[in-house]
Coordinates of C-alpha atoms and ligand atoms in Angstrom, one line a residue:
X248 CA 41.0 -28.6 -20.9
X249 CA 39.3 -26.0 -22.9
X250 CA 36.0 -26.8 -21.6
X251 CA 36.8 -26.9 -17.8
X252 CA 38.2 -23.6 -18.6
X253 CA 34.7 -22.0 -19.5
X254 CA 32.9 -24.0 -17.1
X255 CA 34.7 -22.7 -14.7
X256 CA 34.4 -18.9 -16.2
X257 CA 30.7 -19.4 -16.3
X258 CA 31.1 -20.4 -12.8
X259 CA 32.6 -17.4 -11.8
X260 CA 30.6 -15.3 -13.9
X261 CA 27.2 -17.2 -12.1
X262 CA 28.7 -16.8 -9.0
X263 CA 29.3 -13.4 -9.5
X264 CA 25.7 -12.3 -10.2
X265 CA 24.3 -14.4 -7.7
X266 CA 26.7 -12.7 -4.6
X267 CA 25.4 -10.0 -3.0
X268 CA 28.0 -8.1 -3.4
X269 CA 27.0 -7.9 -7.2
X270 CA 23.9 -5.9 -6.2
X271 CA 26.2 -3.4 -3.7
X272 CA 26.1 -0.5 -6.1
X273 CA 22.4 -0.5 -6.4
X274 CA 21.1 1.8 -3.9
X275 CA 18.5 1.0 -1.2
X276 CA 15.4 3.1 -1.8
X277 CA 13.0 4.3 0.8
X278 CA 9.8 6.2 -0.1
X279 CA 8.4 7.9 3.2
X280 CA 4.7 8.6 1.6
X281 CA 3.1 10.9 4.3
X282 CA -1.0 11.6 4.2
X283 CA -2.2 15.0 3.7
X284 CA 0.9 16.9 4.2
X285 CA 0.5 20.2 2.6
X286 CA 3.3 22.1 1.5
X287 CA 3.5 24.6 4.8
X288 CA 3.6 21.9 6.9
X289 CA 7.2 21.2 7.8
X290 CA 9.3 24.3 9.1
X291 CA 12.0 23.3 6.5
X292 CA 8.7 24.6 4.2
X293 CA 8.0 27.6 5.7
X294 CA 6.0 26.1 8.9
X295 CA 6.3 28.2 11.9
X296 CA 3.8 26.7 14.4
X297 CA 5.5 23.2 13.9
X298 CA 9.1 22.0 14.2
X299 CA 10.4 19.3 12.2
X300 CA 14.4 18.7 12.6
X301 CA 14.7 15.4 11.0
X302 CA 12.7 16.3 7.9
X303 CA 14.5 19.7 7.8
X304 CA 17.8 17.7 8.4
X305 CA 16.8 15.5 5.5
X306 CA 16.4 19.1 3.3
X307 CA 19.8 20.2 4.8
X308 CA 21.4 17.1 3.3
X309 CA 19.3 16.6 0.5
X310 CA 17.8 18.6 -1.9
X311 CA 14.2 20.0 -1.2
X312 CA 11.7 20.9 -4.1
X313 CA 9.8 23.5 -4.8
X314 CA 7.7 22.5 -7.8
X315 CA 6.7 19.1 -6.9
X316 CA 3.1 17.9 -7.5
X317 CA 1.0 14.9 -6.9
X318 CA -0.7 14.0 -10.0
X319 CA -3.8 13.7 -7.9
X320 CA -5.3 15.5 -4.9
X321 CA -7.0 12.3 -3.3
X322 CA -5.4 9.6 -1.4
X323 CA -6.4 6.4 -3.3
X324 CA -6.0 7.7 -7.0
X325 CA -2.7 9.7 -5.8
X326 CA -1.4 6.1 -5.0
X327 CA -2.5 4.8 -7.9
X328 CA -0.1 7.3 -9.8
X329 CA 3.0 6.4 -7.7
X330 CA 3.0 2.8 -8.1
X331 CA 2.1 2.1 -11.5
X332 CA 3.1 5.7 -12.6
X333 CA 0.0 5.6 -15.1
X334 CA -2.8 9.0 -14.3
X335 CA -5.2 6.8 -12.2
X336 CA -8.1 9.0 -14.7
X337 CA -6.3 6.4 -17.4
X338 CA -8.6 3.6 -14.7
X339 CA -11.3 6.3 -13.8
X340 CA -10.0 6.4 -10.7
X341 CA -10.8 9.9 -8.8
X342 CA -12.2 8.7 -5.1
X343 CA -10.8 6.7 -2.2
X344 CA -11.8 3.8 -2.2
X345 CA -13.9 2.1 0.9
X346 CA -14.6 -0.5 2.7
X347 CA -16.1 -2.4 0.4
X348 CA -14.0 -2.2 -2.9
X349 CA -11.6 -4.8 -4.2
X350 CA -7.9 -4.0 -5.8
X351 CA -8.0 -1.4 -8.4
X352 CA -4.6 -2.2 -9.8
X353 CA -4.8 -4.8 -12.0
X354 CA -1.9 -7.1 -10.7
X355 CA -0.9 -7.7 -14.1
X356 CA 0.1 -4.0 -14.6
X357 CA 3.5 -3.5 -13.7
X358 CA 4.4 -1.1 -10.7
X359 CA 7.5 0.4 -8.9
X360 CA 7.5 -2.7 -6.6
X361 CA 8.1 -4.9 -10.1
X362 CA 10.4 -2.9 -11.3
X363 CA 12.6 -3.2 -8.2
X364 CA 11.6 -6.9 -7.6
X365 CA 13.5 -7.5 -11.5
X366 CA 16.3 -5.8 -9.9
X367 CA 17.0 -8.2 -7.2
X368 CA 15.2 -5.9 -4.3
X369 CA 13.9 -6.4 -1.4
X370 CA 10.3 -5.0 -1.5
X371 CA 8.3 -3.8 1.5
X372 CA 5.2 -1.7 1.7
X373 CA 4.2 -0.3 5.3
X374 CA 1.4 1.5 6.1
X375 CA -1.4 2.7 4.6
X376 CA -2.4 1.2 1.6
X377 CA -5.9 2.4 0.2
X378 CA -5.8 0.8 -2.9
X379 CA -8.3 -2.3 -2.0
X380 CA -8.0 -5.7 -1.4
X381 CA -9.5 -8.7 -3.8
X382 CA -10.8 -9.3 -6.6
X383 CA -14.5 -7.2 -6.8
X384 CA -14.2 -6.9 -3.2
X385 CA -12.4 -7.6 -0.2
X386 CA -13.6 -10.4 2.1
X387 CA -12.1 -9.5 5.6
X388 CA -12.9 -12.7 7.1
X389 CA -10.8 -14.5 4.4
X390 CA -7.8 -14.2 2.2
X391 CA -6.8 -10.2 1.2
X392 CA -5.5 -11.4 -2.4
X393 CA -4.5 -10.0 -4.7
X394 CA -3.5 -7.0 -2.9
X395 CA 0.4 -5.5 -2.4
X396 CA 2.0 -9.1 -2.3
X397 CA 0.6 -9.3 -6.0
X398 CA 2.1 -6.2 -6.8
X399 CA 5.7 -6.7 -6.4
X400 CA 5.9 -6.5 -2.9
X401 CA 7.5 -9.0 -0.6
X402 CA 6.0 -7.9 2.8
X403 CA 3.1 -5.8 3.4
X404 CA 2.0 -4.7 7.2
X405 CA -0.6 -1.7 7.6
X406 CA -3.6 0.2 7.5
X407 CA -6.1 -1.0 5.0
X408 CA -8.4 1.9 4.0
X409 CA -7.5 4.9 6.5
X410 CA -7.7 6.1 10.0
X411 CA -11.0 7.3 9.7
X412 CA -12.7 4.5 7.6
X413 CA -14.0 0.9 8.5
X414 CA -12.2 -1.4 9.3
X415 CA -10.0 -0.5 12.0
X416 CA -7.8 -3.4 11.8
X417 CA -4.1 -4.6 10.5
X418 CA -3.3 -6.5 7.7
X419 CA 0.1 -8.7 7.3
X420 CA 0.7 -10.1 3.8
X421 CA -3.1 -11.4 3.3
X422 CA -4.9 -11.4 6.7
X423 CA -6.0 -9.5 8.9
X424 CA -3.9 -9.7 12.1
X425 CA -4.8 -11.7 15.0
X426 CA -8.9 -12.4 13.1
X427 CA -10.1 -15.1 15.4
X428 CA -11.8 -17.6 13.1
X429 CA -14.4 -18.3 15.8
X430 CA -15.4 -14.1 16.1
X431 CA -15.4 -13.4 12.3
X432 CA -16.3 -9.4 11.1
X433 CA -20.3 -8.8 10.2
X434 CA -20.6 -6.5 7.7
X435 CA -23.1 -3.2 8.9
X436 CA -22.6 -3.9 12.6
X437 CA -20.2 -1.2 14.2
X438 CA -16.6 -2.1 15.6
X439 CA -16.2 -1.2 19.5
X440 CA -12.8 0.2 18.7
X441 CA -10.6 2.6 20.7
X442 CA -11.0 5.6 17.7
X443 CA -11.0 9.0 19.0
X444 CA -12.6 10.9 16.8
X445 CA -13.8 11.0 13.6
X446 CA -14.7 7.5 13.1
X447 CA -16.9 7.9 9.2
X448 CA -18.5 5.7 6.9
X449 CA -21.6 4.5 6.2
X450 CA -20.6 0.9 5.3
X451 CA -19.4 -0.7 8.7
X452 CA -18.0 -3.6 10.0
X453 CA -18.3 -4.7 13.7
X454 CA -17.5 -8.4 15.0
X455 CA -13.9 -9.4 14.9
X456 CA -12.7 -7.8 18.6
X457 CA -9.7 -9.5 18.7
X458 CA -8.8 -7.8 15.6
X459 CA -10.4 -4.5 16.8
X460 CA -8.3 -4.7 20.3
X461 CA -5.0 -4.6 18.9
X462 CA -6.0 -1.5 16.5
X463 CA -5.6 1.7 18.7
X464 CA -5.2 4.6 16.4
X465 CA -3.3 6.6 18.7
X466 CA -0.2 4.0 18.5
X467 CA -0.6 3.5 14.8
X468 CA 2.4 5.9 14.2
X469 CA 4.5 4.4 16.3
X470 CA 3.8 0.9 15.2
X471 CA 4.3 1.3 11.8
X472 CA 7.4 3.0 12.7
X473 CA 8.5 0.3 14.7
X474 CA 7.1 -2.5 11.7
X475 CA 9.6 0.0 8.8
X476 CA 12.7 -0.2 11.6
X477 CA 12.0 -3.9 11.7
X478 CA 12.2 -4.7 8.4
X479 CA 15.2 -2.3 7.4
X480 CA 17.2 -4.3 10.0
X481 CA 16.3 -7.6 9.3
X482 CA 16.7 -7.1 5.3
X483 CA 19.8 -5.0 5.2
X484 CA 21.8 -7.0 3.4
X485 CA 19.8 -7.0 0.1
X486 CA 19.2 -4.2 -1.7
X487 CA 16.0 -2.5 0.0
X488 CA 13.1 -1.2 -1.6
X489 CA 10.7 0.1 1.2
X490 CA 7.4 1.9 0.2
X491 CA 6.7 3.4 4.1
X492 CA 3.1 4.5 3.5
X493 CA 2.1 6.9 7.2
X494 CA -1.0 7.9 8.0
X495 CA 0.4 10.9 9.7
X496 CA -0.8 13.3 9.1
X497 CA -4.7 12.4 7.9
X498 CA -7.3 13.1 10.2
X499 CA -8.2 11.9 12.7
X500 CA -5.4 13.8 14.7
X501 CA -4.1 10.9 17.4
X502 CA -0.6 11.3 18.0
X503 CA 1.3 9.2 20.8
X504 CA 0.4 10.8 24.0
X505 CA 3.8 11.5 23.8
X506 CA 3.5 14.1 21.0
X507 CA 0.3 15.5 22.7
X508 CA 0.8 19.2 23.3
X509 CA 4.2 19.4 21.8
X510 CA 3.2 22.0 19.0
X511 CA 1.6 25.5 18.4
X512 CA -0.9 24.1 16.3
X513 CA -3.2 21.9 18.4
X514 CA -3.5 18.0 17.7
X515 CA -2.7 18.9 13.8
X516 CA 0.7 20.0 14.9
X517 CA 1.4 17.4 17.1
X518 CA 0.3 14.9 14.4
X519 CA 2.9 15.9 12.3
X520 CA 5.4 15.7 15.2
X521 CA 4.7 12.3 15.0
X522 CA 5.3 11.5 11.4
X523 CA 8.6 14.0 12.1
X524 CA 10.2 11.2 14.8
X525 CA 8.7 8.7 12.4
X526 CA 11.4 9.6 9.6
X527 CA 14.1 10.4 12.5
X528 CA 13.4 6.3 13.5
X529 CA 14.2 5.8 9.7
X530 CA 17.1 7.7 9.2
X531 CA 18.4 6.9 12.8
X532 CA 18.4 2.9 12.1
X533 CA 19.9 3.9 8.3
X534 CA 22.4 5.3 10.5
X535 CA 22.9 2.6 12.8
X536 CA 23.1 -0.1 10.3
X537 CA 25.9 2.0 8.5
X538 CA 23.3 1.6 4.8
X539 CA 22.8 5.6 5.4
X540 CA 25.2 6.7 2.6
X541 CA 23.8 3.9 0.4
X542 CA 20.4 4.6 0.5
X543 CA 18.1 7.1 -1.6
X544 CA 15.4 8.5 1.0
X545 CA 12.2 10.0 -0.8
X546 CA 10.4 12.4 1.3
X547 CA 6.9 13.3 0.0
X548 CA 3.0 13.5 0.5
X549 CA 0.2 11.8 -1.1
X550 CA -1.7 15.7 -1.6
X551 CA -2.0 18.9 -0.1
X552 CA -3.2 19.8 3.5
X553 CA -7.1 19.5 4.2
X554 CA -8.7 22.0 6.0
X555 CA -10.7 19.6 8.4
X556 CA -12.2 20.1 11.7
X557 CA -8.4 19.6 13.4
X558 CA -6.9 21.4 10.3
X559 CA -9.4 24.3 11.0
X560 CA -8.1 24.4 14.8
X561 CA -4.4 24.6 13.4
X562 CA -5.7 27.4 11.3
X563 CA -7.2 29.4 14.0
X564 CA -3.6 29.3 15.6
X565 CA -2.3 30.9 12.6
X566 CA -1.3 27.1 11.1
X567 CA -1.4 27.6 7.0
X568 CA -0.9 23.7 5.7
X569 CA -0.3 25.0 2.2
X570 CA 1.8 27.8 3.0
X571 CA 0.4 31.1 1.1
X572 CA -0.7 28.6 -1.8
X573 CA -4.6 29.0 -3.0
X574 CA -7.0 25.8 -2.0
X575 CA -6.6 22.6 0.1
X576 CA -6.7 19.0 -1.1
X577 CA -9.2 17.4 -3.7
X578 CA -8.9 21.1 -5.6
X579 CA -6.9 21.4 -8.6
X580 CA -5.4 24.5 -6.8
X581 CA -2.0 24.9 -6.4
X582 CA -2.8 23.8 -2.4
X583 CA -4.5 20.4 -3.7
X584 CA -1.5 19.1 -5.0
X585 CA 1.8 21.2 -4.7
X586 CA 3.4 18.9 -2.1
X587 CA 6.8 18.8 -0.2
X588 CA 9.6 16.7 -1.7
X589 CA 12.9 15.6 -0.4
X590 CA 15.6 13.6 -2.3
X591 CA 18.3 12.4 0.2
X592 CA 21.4 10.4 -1.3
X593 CA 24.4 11.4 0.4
X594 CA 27.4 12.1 -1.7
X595 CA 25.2 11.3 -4.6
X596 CA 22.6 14.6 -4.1
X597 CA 24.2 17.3 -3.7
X598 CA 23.5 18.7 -0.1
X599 CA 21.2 22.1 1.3
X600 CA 20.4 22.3 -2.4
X601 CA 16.5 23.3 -3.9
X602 CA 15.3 22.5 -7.1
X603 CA 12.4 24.2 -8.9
X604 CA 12.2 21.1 -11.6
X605 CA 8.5 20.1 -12.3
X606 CA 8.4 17.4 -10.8
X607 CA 5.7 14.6 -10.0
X608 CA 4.9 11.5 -8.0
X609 CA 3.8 9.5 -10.9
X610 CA 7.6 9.8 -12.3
X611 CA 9.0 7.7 -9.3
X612 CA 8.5 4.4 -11.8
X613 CA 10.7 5.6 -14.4
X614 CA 13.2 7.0 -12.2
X615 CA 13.8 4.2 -10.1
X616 CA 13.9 1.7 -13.4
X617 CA 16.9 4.7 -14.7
X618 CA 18.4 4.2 -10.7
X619 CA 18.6 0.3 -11.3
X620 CA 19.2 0.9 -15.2
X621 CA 16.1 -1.2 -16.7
X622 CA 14.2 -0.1 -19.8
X623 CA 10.5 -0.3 -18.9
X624 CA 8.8 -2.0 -22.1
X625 CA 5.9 0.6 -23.7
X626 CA 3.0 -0.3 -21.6
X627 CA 4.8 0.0 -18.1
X628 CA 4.9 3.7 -16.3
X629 CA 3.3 5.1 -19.2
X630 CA 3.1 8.8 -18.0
X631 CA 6.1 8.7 -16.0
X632 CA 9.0 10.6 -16.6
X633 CA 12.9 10.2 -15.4
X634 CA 13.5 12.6 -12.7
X635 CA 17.0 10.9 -11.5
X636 CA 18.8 14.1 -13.7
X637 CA 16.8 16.7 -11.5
X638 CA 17.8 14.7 -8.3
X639 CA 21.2 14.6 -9.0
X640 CA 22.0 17.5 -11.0
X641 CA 20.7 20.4 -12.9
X642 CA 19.6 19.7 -15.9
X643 CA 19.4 23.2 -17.9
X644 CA 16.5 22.4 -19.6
X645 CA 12.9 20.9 -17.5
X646 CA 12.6 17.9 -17.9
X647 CA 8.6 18.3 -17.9
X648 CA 7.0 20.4 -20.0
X649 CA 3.8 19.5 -18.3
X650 CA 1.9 17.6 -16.0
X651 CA -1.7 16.8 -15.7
X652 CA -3.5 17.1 -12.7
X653 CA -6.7 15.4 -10.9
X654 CA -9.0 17.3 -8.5
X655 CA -11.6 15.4 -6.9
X656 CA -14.1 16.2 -9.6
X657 CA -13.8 14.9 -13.2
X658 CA -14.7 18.4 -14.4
X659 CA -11.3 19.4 -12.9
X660 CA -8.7 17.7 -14.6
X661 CA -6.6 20.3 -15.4
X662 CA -2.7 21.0 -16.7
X663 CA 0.3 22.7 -16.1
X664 CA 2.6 23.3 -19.0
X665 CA 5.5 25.8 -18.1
X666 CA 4.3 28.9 -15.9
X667 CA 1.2 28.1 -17.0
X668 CA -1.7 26.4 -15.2
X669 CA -5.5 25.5 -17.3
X670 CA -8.2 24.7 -15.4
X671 CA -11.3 23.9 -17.4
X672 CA -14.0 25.1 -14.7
X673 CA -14.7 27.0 -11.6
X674 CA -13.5 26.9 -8.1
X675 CA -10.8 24.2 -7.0
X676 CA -12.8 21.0 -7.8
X677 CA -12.8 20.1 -4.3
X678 CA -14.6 19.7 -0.9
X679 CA -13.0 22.9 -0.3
X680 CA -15.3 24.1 -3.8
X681 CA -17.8 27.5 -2.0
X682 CA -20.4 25.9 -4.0
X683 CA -20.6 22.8 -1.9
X684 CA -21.1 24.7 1.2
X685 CA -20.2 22.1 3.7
X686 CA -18.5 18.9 4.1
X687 CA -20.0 15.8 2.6
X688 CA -19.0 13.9 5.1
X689 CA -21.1 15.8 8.1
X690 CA -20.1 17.7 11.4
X691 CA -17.9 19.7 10.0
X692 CA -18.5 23.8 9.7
X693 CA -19.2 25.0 6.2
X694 CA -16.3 25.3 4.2
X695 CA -16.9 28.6 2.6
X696 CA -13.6 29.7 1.9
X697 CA -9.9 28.5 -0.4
X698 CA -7.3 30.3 2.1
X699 CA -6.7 33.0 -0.4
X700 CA -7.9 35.5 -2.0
X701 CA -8.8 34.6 -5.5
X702 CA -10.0 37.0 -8.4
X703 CA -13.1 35.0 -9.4
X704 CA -14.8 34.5 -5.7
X705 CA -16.4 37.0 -3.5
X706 CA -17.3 36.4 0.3
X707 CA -17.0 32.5 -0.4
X708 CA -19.2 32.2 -3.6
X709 CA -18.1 32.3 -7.3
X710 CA -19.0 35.4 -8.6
X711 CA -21.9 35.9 -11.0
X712 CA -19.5 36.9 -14.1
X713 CA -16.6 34.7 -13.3
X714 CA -14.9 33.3 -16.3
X715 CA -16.1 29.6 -16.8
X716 CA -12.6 28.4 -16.9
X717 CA -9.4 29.3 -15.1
X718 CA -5.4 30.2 -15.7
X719 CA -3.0 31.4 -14.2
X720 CA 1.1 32.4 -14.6
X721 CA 2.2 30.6 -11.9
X722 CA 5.9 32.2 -12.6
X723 CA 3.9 35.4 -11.9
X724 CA 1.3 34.7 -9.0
X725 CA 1.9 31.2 -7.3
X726 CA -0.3 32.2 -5.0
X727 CA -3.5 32.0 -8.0
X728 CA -5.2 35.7 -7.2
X729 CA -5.9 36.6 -10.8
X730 CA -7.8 34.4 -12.9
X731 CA -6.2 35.6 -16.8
X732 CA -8.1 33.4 -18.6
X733 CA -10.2 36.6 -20.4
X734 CA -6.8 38.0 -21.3
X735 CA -5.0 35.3 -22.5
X736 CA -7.6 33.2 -24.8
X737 CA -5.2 31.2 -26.9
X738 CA -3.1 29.9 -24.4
X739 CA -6.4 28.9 -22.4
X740 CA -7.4 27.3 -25.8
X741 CA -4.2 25.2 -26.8
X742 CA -4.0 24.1 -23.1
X743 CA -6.9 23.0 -23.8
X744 CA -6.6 21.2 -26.9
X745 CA -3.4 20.3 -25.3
X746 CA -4.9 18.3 -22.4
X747 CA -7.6 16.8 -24.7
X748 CA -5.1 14.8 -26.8
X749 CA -3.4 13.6 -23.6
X750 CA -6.4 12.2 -22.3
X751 CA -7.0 10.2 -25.3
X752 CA -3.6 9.2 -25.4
X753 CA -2.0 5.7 -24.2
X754 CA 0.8 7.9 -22.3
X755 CA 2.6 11.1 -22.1
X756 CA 6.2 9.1 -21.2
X757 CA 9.0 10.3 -23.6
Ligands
LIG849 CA1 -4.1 11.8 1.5

């Protein structure tokens, strides 16, 4: 008797964890991951040229940071940080990666997708991806493995590189879609692919035309906001994880002809019209499917705003991506980095509220593992830091004292610790840098200026007896005019020291 009474507890209790109704406290998580949004780019940010009323609805109900920085000003290393919240200099990461490069996560590491997957989630990752494909390199005509499905995620559909890179094609799970096996890709021949502008690289990859035809890049908004809808609805009843990776707003600028000419800042503004209605289509099918007030939306960008040859049309209209910040993305400048970022939870986030927490992408591991209350083991999210406090309250104290930064340039790598930002050389670090002069990837006009003034540069150019490093009291001048470095030796000199030991650490994770 005894014994059919514990089986049957141990029933119950089995049953129990395995309904789904076990899991109905856990939250569903959606990270929207736009490309190149600077921090002036959404009216909710300061934006006037633009309109964005579901990402400023999102503030409204949310809460919108102020202080929130990718711990990288590229796209593929900027990635890196966010799923496996290590630094991607940890990997020597520091460029996008191409169309030749294979997976630079090492599927054994243990990302954000993992840590929901232990959870019981539903993982998804849409869009862009940029983190490679393969081991040593990717093999388009074959099987895309490892790649996301080997990182925790369930479903992958996107973009593999970016719009303006070879190849111009989907990938579902491991394959390209719709590669006939009779018209393979050949490497160094060029695609004949509806791109409308900017179409780069020097490796490309021609062949495949069924592939090609069903890659349009002005429809790639709307498909991937139709592929995220999709698998929302058809997933809804287990706890959702969805990594929604746009390419809004990177150039090239090719918004659904129905966005075309809707904003004051040419096809830049219009872009990010796009990738507005893109998180509306979220937030109206959370709506619909009545999973709204149970579901955590992360609103945030990959780096700051570029200042391209459609970012420099915006400009001329009086567009300023970063706001009144100094630089543009790849600089260690405020503008490379200092992003948008809003947390949605309703009845769990308190609403209209703004934080000025320091606050990072590479912290989204730890804070989702606090969310589903997992302890990561030593190795996993090693420079991530729970942010779920500053999400949900206000905690007194930060709950960073500092952050380390990536600029496209090694010699950049620079950190924040309180009001205080150290960079260990001249200029941003980036493309935006006077002493490049122009744009390394051709046709553009030369990029002689930051998009503020700046004590250390005159017409464009460093000046002669410019400091050879750089600091600034950000709690004083956000906006990086006055280099203090001369005056303030010692706090230029433990920063540092400072950022030394953490880059010969394992981690910087409490
Ligand atoms: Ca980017």
């Amino acid at each position: 008797m005894k014994s059919s009474i514990r089986a049957f507890q141990l029933w119950a209790i089995l049953l129990f964890i395995l309904s789904p109704s076990a899991f109905s406290a856990q939250p569903n998580v959606i990270v929207i991951f736009a490309d190149d949004l600077g921090y002036g780019d959404t009216s909710c940010y300061g934006a006037t040229k633009v309109r964005t009323p579901h990402i400023d609805q999102l503030a409204r109900e949310g809460r919108r940071f102020t202080d929130a920085h990718t711990a990288s000003a590229v796209c593929t290393p900027s990635r890196y940080c966010l799923l496996t919240g290590e630094y991607a200099f940890r990997g020597d990461h520091w460029s996008p990666v191409f169309l030749k490069v294979g997976l630079i996560v090492d599927p054994q590491q243990t990302t954000v997708a993992d840590v929901m997957k232990r959870s019981g989630y539903a993982t998804a990752c849409i869009g862009k991806w940029h983190l490679g494909f393969g081991s040593g390199a990717p093999d388009w005509n074959g099987e895309l493995k490892p790649g996301p499905l080997e990182l925790g995620f369930d479903y992958y559909f996107g973009m593999p590189v970016v719009n303006s890179h070879p190849p111009f094609v989907y990938v579902e799970n491991h394959r390209v879609v719709g590669l006939d096996p009779n018209d393979p890709f050949a490497y160094d021949t060029v695609a004949e692919t509806p791109i409308h502008e900017e179409k780069m690289g020097i490796d490309q990859i021609g062949g495949a035309k069924a592939a090609h035809a069903l890659y349009d890049d002005t429809y790639v908004g709307t498909t991937l906001a139709n592929k995220a809808v999709t698998w929302i609805k058809e997933n809804k009843n287990d706890p959702l994880f969805l990594y929604f990776a746009t390419t809004n707003i990177h150039h090239p600028f090719t918004p659904h002809p129905r966005f075309q000419g809707t904003s004051e800042a040419g096809r830049y503004g219009d872009f990010i019209h796009e990738l507005d209605w893109i998180v509306g289509e979220v937030t109206r099918t959370l709506d619909e499917e009545g999973i709204a007030d149970n579901t955590l939306i992360l609103f945030t960008s990959d780096n700051g705003g570029m200042i391209n040859l459609g970012g420099q049309d915006a400009w001329r209209l009086g567009h300023k991506q970063n706001g009144e910040l100094l630089g543009f993305k790849f600089d260690a400048w405020e503008g490379g980095h200092r992003v948008p970022f809003i947390a949605r939870w309703p009845g769990k986030i308190p609403a209209g509220t703004v934080s000025d927490q320091l606050i990072s992408n590479v912290d989204l591991i730890a804070t989702l593992a606090a969310l589903t209350e997992q302890d990561l083991q030593e190795e996993e999210g090693s420079d991530s830091f729970n942010i779920l406090p500053a999400l949900t309250g206000d905690p007194e104290k930060p709950i960073r004292d500092h952050l380390a930064f990536a600029a496209q340039r090694r010699t950049h790598l620079s950190l924040r610790e309180g009001d205080w930002m150290y960079i260990p050389a001249q200029g941003g670090g980036g493309f935006s840098n006077p002493n490049v002069g122009t744009h390394p990837f051709g046709g553009y006009p030369a990029l002689h200026f930051a998009g503020q003034v700046n004590s250390d540069m005159e017409n464009g150019k460093i000046k002669p007896d410019a400091p050879k490093a750089q600091l600034y009291n950000l709690r004083e001048d956000l906006h990086q005019t006055k280099n203090v470095i001369q005056e303030n030796p010692e706090i230029a000199l433990a920063m540092s020291e400072r950022l030394s030991k953490i880059v010969s650490s394992k981690g910087t994770r409490p």
